Structures are given as structure tokens and as C-alpha cells.
Short mmCIF file of C-alpha atoms in Angstrom, two decimals:
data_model
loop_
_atom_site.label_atom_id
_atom_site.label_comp_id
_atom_site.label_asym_id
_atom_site.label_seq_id
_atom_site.Cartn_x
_atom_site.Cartn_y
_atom_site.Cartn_z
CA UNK A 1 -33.99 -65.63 -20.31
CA UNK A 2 -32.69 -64.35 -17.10
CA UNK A 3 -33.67 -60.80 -16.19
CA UNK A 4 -35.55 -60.22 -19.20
CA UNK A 5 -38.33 -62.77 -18.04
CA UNK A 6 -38.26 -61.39 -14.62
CA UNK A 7 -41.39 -59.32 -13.00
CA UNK A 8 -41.86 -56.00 -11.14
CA UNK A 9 -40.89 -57.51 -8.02
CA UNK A 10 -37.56 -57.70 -9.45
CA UNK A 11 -37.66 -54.47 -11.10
CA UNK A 12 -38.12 -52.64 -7.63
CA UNK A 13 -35.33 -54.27 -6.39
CA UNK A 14 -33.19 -53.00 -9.41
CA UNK A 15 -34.56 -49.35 -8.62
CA UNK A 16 -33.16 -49.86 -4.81
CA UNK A 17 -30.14 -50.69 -5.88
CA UNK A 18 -29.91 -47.74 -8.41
CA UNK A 19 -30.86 -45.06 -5.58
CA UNK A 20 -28.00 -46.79 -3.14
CA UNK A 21 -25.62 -46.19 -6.02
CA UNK A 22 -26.72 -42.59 -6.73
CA UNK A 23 -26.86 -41.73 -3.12
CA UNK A 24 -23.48 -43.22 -2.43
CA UNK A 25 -22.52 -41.23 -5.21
CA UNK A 26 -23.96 -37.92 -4.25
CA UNK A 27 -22.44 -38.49 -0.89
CA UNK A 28 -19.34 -39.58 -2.27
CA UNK A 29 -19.32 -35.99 -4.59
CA UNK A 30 -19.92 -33.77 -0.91
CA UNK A 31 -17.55 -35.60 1.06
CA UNK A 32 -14.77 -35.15 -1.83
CA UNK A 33 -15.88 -31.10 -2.27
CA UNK A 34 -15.41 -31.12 1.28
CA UNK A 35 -12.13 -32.38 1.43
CA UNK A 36 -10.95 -30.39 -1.10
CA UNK A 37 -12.16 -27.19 0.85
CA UNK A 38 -10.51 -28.64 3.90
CA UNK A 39 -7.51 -28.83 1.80
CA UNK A 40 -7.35 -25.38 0.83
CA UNK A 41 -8.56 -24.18 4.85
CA UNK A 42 -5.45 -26.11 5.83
CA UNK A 43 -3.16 -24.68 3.50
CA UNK A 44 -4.68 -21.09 4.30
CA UNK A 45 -3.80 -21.72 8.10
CA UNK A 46 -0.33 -22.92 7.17
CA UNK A 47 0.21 -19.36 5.41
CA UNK A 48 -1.54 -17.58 7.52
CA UNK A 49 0.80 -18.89 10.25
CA UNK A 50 3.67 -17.91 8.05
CA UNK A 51 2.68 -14.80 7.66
CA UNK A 52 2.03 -13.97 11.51
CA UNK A 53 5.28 -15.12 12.38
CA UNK A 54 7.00 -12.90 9.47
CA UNK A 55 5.03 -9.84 10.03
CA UNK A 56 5.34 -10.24 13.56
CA UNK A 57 9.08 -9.99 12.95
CA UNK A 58 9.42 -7.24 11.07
CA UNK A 59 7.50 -5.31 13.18
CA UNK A 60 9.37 -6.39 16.49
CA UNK A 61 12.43 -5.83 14.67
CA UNK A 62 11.50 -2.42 13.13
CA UNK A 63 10.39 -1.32 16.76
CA UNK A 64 14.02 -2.31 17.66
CA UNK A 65 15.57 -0.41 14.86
CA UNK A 66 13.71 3.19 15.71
CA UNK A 67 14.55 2.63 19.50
CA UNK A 68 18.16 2.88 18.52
CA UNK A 69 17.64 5.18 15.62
CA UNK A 70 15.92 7.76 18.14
CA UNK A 71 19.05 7.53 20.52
CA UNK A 72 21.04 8.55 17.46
CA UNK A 73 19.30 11.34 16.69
CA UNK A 74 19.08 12.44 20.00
CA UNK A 75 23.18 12.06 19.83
CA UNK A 76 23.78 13.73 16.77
CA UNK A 77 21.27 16.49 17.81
CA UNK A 78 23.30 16.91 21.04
CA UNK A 79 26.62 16.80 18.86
CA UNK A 80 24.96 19.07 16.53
CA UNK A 81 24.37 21.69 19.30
CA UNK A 82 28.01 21.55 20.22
CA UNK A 83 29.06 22.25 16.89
CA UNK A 84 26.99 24.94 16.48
CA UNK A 85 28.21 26.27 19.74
CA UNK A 86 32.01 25.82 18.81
CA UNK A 87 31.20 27.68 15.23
CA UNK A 88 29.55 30.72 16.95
CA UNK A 89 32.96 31.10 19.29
CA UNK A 90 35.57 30.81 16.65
CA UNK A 91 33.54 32.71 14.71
CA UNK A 92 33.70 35.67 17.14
CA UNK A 93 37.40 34.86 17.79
CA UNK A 94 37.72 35.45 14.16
CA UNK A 95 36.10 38.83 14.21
CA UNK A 96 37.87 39.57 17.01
CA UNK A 97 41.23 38.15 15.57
CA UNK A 98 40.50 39.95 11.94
CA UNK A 99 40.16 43.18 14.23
CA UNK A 100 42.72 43.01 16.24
CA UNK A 101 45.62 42.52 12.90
CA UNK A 102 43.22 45.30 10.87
CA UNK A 103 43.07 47.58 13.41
CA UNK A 104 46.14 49.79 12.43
CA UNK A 105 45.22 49.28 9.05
CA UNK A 106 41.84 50.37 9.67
CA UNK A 107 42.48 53.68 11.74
CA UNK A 108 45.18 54.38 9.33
CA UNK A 109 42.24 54.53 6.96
CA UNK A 110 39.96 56.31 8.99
CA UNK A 111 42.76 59.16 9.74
CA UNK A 112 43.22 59.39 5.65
CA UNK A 113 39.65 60.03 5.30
CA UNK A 114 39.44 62.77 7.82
CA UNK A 115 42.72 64.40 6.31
CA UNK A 116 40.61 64.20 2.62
CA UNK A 117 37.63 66.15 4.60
CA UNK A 118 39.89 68.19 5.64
CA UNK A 119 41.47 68.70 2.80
CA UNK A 120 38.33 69.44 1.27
CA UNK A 121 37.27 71.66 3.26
CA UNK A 122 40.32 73.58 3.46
CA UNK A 123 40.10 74.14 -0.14
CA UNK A 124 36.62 74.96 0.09
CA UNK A 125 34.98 72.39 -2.04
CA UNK A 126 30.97 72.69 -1.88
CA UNK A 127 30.02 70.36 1.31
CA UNK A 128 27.49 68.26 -1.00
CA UNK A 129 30.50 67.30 -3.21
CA UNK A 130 32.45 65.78 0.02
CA UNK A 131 31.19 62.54 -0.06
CA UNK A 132 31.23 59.07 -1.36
CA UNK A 133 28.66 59.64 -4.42
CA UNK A 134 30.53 62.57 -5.94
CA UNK A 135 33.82 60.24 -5.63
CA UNK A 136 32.59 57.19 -7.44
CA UNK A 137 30.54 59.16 -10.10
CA UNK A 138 33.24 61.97 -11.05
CA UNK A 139 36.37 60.37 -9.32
CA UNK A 140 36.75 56.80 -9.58
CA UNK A 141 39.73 54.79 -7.95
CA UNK A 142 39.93 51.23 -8.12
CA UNK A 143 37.64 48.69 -9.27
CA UNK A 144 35.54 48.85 -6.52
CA UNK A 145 34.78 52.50 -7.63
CA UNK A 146 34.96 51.73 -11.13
CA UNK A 147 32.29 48.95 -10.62
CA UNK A 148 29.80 51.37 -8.47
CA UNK A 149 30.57 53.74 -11.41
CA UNK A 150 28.81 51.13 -14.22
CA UNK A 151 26.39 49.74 -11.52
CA UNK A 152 25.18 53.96 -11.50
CA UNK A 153 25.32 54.19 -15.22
CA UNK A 154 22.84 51.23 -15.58
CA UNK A 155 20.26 52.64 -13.26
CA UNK A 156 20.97 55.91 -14.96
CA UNK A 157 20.26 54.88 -18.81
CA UNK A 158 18.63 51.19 -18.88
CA UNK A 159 16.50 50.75 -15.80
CA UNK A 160 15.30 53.86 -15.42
CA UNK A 161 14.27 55.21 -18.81
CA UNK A 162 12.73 51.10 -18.69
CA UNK A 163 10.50 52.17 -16.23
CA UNK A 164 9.58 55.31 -17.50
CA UNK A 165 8.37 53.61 -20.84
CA UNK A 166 6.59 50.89 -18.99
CA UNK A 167 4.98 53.25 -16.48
CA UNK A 168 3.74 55.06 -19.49
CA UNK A 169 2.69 51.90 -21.76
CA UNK A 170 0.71 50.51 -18.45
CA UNK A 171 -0.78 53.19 -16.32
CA UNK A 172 -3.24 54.93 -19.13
CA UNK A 173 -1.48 58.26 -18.85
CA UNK A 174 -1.67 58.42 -22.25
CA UNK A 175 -4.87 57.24 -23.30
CA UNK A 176 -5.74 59.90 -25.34
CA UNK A 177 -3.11 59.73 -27.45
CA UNK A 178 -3.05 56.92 -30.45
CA UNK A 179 -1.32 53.77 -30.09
CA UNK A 180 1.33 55.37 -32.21
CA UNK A 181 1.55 59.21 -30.61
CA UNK A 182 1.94 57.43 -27.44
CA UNK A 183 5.09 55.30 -28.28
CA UNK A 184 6.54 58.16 -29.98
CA UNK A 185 5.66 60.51 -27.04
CA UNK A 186 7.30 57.97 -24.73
CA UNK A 187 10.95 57.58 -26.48
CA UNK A 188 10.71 61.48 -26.52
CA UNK A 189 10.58 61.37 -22.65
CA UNK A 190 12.96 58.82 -22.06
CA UNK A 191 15.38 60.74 -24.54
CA UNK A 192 14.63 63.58 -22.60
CA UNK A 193 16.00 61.90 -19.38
CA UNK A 194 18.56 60.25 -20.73
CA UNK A 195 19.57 64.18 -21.99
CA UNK A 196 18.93 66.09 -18.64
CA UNK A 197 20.97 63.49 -16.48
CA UNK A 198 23.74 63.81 -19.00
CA UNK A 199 23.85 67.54 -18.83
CA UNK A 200 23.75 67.65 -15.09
CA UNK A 201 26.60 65.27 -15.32
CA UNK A 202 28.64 67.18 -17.09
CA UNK A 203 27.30 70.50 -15.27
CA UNK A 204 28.78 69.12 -12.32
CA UNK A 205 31.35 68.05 -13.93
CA UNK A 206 33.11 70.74 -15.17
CA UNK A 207 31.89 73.51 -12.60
CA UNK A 208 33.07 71.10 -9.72
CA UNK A 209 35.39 68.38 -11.18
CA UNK A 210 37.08 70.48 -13.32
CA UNK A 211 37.40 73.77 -11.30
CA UNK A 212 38.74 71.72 -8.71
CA UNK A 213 41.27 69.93 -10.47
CA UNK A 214 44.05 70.12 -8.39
CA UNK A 215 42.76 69.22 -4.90
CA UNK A 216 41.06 65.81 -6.11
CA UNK A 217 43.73 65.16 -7.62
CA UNK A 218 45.75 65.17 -4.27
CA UNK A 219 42.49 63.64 -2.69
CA UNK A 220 42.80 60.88 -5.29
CA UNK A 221 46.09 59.51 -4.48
CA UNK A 222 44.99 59.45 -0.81
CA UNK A 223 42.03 57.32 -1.74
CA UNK A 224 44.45 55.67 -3.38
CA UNK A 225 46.18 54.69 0.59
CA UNK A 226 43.27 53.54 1.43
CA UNK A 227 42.62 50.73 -1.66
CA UNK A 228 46.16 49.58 -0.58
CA UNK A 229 44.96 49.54 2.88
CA UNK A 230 41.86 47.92 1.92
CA UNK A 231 43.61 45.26 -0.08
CA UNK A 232 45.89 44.72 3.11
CA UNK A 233 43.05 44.21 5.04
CA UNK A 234 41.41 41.69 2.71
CA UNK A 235 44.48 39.51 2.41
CA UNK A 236 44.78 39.44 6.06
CA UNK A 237 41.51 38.70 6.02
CA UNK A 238 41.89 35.86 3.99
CA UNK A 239 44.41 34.27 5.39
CA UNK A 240 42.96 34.63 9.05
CA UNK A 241 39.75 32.54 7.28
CA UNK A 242 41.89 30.12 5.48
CA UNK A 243 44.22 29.23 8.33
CA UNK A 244 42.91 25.49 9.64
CA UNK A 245 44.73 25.68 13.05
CA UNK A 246 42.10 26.45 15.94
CA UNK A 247 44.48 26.06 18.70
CA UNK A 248 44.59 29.53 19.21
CA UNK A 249 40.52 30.18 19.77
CA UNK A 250 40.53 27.84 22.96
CA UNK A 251 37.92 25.63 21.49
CA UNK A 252 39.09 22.47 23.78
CA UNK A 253 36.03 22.64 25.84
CA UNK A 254 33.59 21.97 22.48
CA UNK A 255 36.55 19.31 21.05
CA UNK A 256 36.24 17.57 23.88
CA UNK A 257 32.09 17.26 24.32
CA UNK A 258 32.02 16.31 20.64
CA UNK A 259 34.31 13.77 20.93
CA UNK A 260 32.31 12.34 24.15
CA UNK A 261 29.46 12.18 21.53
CA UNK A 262 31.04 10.63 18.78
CA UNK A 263 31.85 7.92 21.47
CA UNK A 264 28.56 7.61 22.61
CA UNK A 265 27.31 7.55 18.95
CA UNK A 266 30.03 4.70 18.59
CA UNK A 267 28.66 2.89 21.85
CA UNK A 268 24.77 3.59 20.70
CA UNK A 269 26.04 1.91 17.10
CA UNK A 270 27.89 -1.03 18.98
CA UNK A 271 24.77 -2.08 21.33
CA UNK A 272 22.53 -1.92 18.06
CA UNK A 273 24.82 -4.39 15.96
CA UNK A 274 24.46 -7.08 18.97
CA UNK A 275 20.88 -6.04 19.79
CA UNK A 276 19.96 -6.75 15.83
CA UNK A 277 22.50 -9.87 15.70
CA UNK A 278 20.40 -11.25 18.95
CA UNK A 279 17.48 -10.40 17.68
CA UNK A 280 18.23 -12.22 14.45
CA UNK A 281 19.85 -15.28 16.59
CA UNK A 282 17.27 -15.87 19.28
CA UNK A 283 14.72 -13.83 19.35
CA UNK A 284 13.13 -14.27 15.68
CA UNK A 285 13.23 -18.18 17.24
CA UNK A 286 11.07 -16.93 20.26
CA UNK A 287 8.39 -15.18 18.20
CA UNK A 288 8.05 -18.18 15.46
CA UNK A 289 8.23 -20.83 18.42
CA UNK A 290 5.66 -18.71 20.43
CA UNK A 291 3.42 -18.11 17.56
CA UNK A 292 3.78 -21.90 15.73
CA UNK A 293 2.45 -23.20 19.29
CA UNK A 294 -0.38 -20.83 19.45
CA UNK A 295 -1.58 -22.02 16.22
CA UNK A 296 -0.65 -25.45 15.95
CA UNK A 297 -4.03 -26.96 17.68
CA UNK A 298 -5.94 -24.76 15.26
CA UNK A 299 -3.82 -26.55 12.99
CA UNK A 300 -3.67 -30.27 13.60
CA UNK A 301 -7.70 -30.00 14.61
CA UNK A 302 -8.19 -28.89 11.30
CA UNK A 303 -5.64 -32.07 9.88
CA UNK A 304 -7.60 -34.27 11.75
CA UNK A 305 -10.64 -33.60 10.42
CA UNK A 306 -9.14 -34.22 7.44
CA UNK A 307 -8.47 -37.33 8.00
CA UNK A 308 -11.40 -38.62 9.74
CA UNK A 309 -13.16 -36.85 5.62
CA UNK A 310 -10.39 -39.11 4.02
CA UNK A 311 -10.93 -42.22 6.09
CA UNK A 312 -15.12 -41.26 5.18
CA UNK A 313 -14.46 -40.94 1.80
CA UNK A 314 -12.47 -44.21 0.99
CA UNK A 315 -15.34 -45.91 3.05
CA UNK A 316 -18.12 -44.56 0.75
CA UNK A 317 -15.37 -45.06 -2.22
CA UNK A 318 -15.84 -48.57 -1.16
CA UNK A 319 -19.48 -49.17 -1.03
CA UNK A 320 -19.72 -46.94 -4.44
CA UNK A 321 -17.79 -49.23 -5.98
CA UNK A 322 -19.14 -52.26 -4.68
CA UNK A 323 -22.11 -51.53 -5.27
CA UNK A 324 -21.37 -50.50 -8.95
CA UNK A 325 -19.61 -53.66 -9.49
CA UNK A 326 -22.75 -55.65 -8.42
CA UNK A 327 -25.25 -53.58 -10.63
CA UNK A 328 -22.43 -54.49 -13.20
CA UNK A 329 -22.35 -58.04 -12.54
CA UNK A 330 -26.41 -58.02 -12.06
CA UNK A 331 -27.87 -56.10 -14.18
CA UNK A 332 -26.28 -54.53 -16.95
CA UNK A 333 -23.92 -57.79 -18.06
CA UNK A 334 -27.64 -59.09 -19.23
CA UNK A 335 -29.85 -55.83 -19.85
CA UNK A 336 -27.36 -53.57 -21.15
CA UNK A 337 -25.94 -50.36 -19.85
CA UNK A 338 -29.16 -48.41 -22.09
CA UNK A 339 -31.30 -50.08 -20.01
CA UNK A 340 -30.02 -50.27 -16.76
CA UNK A 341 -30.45 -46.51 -15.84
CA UNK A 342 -32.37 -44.92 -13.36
CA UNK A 343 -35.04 -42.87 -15.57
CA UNK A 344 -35.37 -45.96 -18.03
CA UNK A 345 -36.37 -48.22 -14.95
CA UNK A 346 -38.90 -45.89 -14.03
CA UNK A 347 -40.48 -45.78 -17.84
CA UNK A 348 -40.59 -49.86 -17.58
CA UNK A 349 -42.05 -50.09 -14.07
CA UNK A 350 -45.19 -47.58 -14.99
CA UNK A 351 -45.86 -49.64 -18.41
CA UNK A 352 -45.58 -52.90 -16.11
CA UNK A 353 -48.09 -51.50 -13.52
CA UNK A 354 -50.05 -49.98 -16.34
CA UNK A 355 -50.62 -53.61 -17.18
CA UNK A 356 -49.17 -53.35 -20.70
CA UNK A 357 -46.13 -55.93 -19.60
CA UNK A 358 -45.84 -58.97 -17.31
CA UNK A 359 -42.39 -59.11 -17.50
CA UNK A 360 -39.09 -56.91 -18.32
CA UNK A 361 -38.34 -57.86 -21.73
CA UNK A 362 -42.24 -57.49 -22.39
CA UNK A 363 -41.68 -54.06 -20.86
CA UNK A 364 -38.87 -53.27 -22.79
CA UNK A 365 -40.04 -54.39 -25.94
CA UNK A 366 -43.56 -51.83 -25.36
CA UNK A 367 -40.96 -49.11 -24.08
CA UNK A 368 -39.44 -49.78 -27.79
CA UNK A 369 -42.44 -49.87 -29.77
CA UNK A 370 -43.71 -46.37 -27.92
CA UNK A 371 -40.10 -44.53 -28.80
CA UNK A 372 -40.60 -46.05 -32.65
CA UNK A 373 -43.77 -44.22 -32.49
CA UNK A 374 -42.97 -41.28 -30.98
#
């Protein structure tokens, strides 16, 4: 019969041998959930490590970078100074230039206006009418005069009569007039402007204008000089602005101190390129070396313990298996896997010390009969 005619003695023993097995098991369960943790700790370190050495880097390399990009600002700053310095003095040799090639033009000028006052005056035009209003509103020349001429004639009969209507729509002026009344009211006062500044106009016109016919007339072809000499003294202008050759505004001094920065700008850019290429060469090596050894016994003591927890592991491996094989070979090859299981030990060892069996197969023949019943 085997096991089945066996007693409790031998039924403790089985239970012994089932806790070793479960034990070994549970142990063998921590020690792998360990190992894996280990595992991931390790790999953690490694890019952690990594990620010291390549921040570490970029920063170092960055730090490099705005050293060098501070000395070329400070450069171009300096260079920018000059410039500015250079621009101020030609500019002022212009002027000076412009005024010295305009001058005749521009006393000519001035000597034709005073012989129009005088002229004026002579014929004894009203002083108010002398002047460079009544020319461009009653006596244009040119398009300079022509263009003042419109520019008046907007702000005579659009922007003004505007604000009139808006000054009326807005302020409450008006209130007690109807919505209606009030709009009407208000073209009837811009009409009215528009009508008073037209007869003053022509008021002016023909009791000044036209009454003295003959002496703007004359005054009009010596304005006329002057929009020649005005044109003369644009073109020269011109030209003197146009004209690219700055030998003649002794600007050597500036050439020279902005061509010592463009060197040192050149120099600044030079010492970066070998600073970076160094950098890249030997010192990225440095850091990584530097912090690879400052890491590595974190490192390796955490490998190690590794694999001491592998070297544990395939030990308890071992005795979980051994010890499986035997309750193999022992137990279950004659009781059955069904039977030979921790809680189901348990059931037959209280009906055997209950008395109810003397042996297993007893036991397991009551254990039977109870789970039929139940």
C-alpha cells in the first residue's frame, strides 16, 4: 500500500516537507523581486550617470559659449560707438559741404526776397498781404505752392466744416432741437462757413489780387528765381548725399578704429573656434572621465550586490527544486498531486487525531465521504 497505509507520524513529516517547499518558495519569490528592483536601480544609475556627464557638458560648454559671446558684444558695441561717431562727423561735413556749394544759391535767394519786399512795398501793397500765406493762397508758383494751395483748401472745406458738424452732433449744443432740426441746423452752419470763407476769398481776391495785378505779376516771376534756385539747391543736394566717396570728410581716424575692431572681432571669433574644438576634443573627455570615476563605486557596489542576489537566488533555485523533485518522487507519484497539498494535509491530520483514521488512505477515504456529504 505504500503511503496510503502509513500513520500520522508520517503525515507530519509530509507537512515539513511542504512548509520547506513553500518557504523556499516564498524566499525564492523576494529574492527574485529583489533582483529585479536591483536591476532597474542599476540601470537608473547607469542613466543617471549619462545624464550627469551630458548635462554637465552642455552647461560647461554653454558657459564657454557666453564668455566669448560677451567679448563680442562688447566688440561690436565698441565698433558700434565708432560708427556712430564717424556718422555724426560726415554728417556735419555734409551740412557743412551742402552749405558751402548752396551758399550763393541761397543768398541769391535771400536778396530776391528782399527785392519782392521791396518791391512790395514800393508799390504800396497792404503789409498783411506781404507774406508767404497771401502768396500760396492767391499766387501760387510751383508745385510746392500749388500743393500748400490744396493742403489749405482741405482744411478750408472738409476738415473744418467736419468738425463743426461733429462738435455740434457731440457736445449737446443742440439739445433742444429734434434729432432732425438739429442735422438740418448743422449743414446750414457748415454751408454757412463753407460760404463766408469763399466770399472772403474772393473779397481779397479781387480788392488785393486783382487791384494789384501788375506788381505780383512782376513779384511772380521773381518767385519764380527762386524755385529755379531751389531746384539747384536740391540737386546739389542730392548729389552731395548720393556721392559714396568719403575721402574728402577726413574720416581716417574712425576707418581706422573700426577696422582695429573688426580684427579683434576676427581674433575674438578665431580663439572661440579652437576654444569650442578643444573643448569638444579634450575637455568633454575630462568631464565624462571625471564624472564616470566619481560614480563608478556607486556603480559596481550596486553590481555586486547583484550578484551576490543572483548567486542567492540560484542557491534557493536549487533547494526549491530539489526539494520539489523529492515531494514529487515521495509523495505525489503515490498520493496524487490532489492530495499532496498543503491545506489537504492539514484536513487529513485533524480527522487522524480526531481518531476517525489510523492511517492515510483511512483518512482520505473519511476526508471523501465528508466532501460527498457536504
Amino acid at each position: 500500500m505504500g503511503a496510503l497505509s502509513e500513520g500520522r507520524e508520517y503525515l507530519s513529516t509530509m507537512q515539513e516537507e511542504l512548509a520547506e517547499v513553500e518557504r523556499l518558495k516564498r524566499e525564492l519569490d523576494g529574492l527574485k523581486s529583489d533582483q529585479k528592483k536591483l536591476e532597474k536601480d542599476i540601470v537608473s544609475t547607469e542613466k543617471s550617470i549619462k545624464n550627469e556627464i551630458a548635462s554637465t557638458i552642455k552647461r560647461k560648454r554653454n558657459d564657454l559659449k557666453d564668455e566669448y559671446a560677451q567679448k563680442t558684444h562688447e566688440v561690436n558695441n565698441e565698433k558700434k560707438g565708432i560708427e556712430q561717431q564717424k556718422s555724426r562727423k560726415r554728417s556735419r561735413e555734409v551740412a557743412a559741404r551742402v552749405g558751402d556749394e548752396t551758399s550763393m544759391l541761397v543768398n541769391e535767394n535771400k536778396e530776391i526776397r528782399k527785392d519782392i519786399m521791396r518791391y512790395l512795398r514800393e508799390n504800396r501793397v497792404p503789409k498783411i498781404f506781404r507774406n508767404r500765406v497771401f502768396e500760396v493762397l492767391f499766387d501760387p508758383v510751383g508745385l510746392v505752392d500749388w500743393g500748400e494751395f490744396l493742403a489749405a483748401g482741405f482744411v478750408a472745406f472738409l476738415l473744418i466744416p467736419w468738425l463743426i458738424y461733429q462738435l455740434g452732433q457731440f457736445t449737446g449744443i443742440y439739445n433742444e432741437l429734434n434729432t432732425a432740426n438739429k442735422k438740418v441746423f448743422l449743414v446750414i452752419l457748415v454751408a454757412v462757413w463753407i460760404i463766408l470763407v469763399l466770399v472772403v476769398y474772393f473779397l481779397i481776391y479781387a480788392n488785393v489780387k486783382m487791384k494789384y495785378k501788375d506788381v505780383f505779376t512782376q513779384t511772380r516771376e521773381l518767385r519764380r528765381e527762386i524755385n529755379v534756385n531751389d531746384k539747384k539747391i536740391n540737386d546739389i543736394k542730392r548729389n552731395i548725399h548720393r556721392d559714396k566717396d568719403d575721402s574728402k570728410y577726413d574720416l581716417d581716424e574712425f576707418n581706422v578704429k573700426i577696422q582695429l575692431a573688426e580684427e579683434k572681432q576676427e581674433a575674438i571669433n578665431f580663439d572661440r573656434n579652437n576654444a569650442l574644438k578643444d573643448f569638444d576634443e579634450n575637455v568633454t573627455k575630462s568631464i565624462t572621465d571625471e564624472i564616470t570615476e566619481k560614480r563608478t563605486p556607486e556603480l559596481e557596489e550596486k553590481k555586486k550586490a547583484l550578484e551576490e542576489l543572483i548567486e542567492k537566488t540560484e542557491e534557493i533555485n536549487a533547494e526549491y527544486d530539489s526539494a520539489s523533485a523529492d515531494i514529487d518522487s515521495k509523495y505525489i507519484s503515490e498520493l496524487g498531486a490532489d492530495i499532496v497539498r498543503p491545506d489537504v494535509i492539514d484536513k487529513l491530520a485533524k480527522i487522524m487525531d480526531e481518531g476517525k483514521a489510523s492511517t492515510i488512505g483511512d483518512a482520505i477515504e473519511v476526508l471523501k465521504g465528508k466532501n460527498s456529504a457536504d
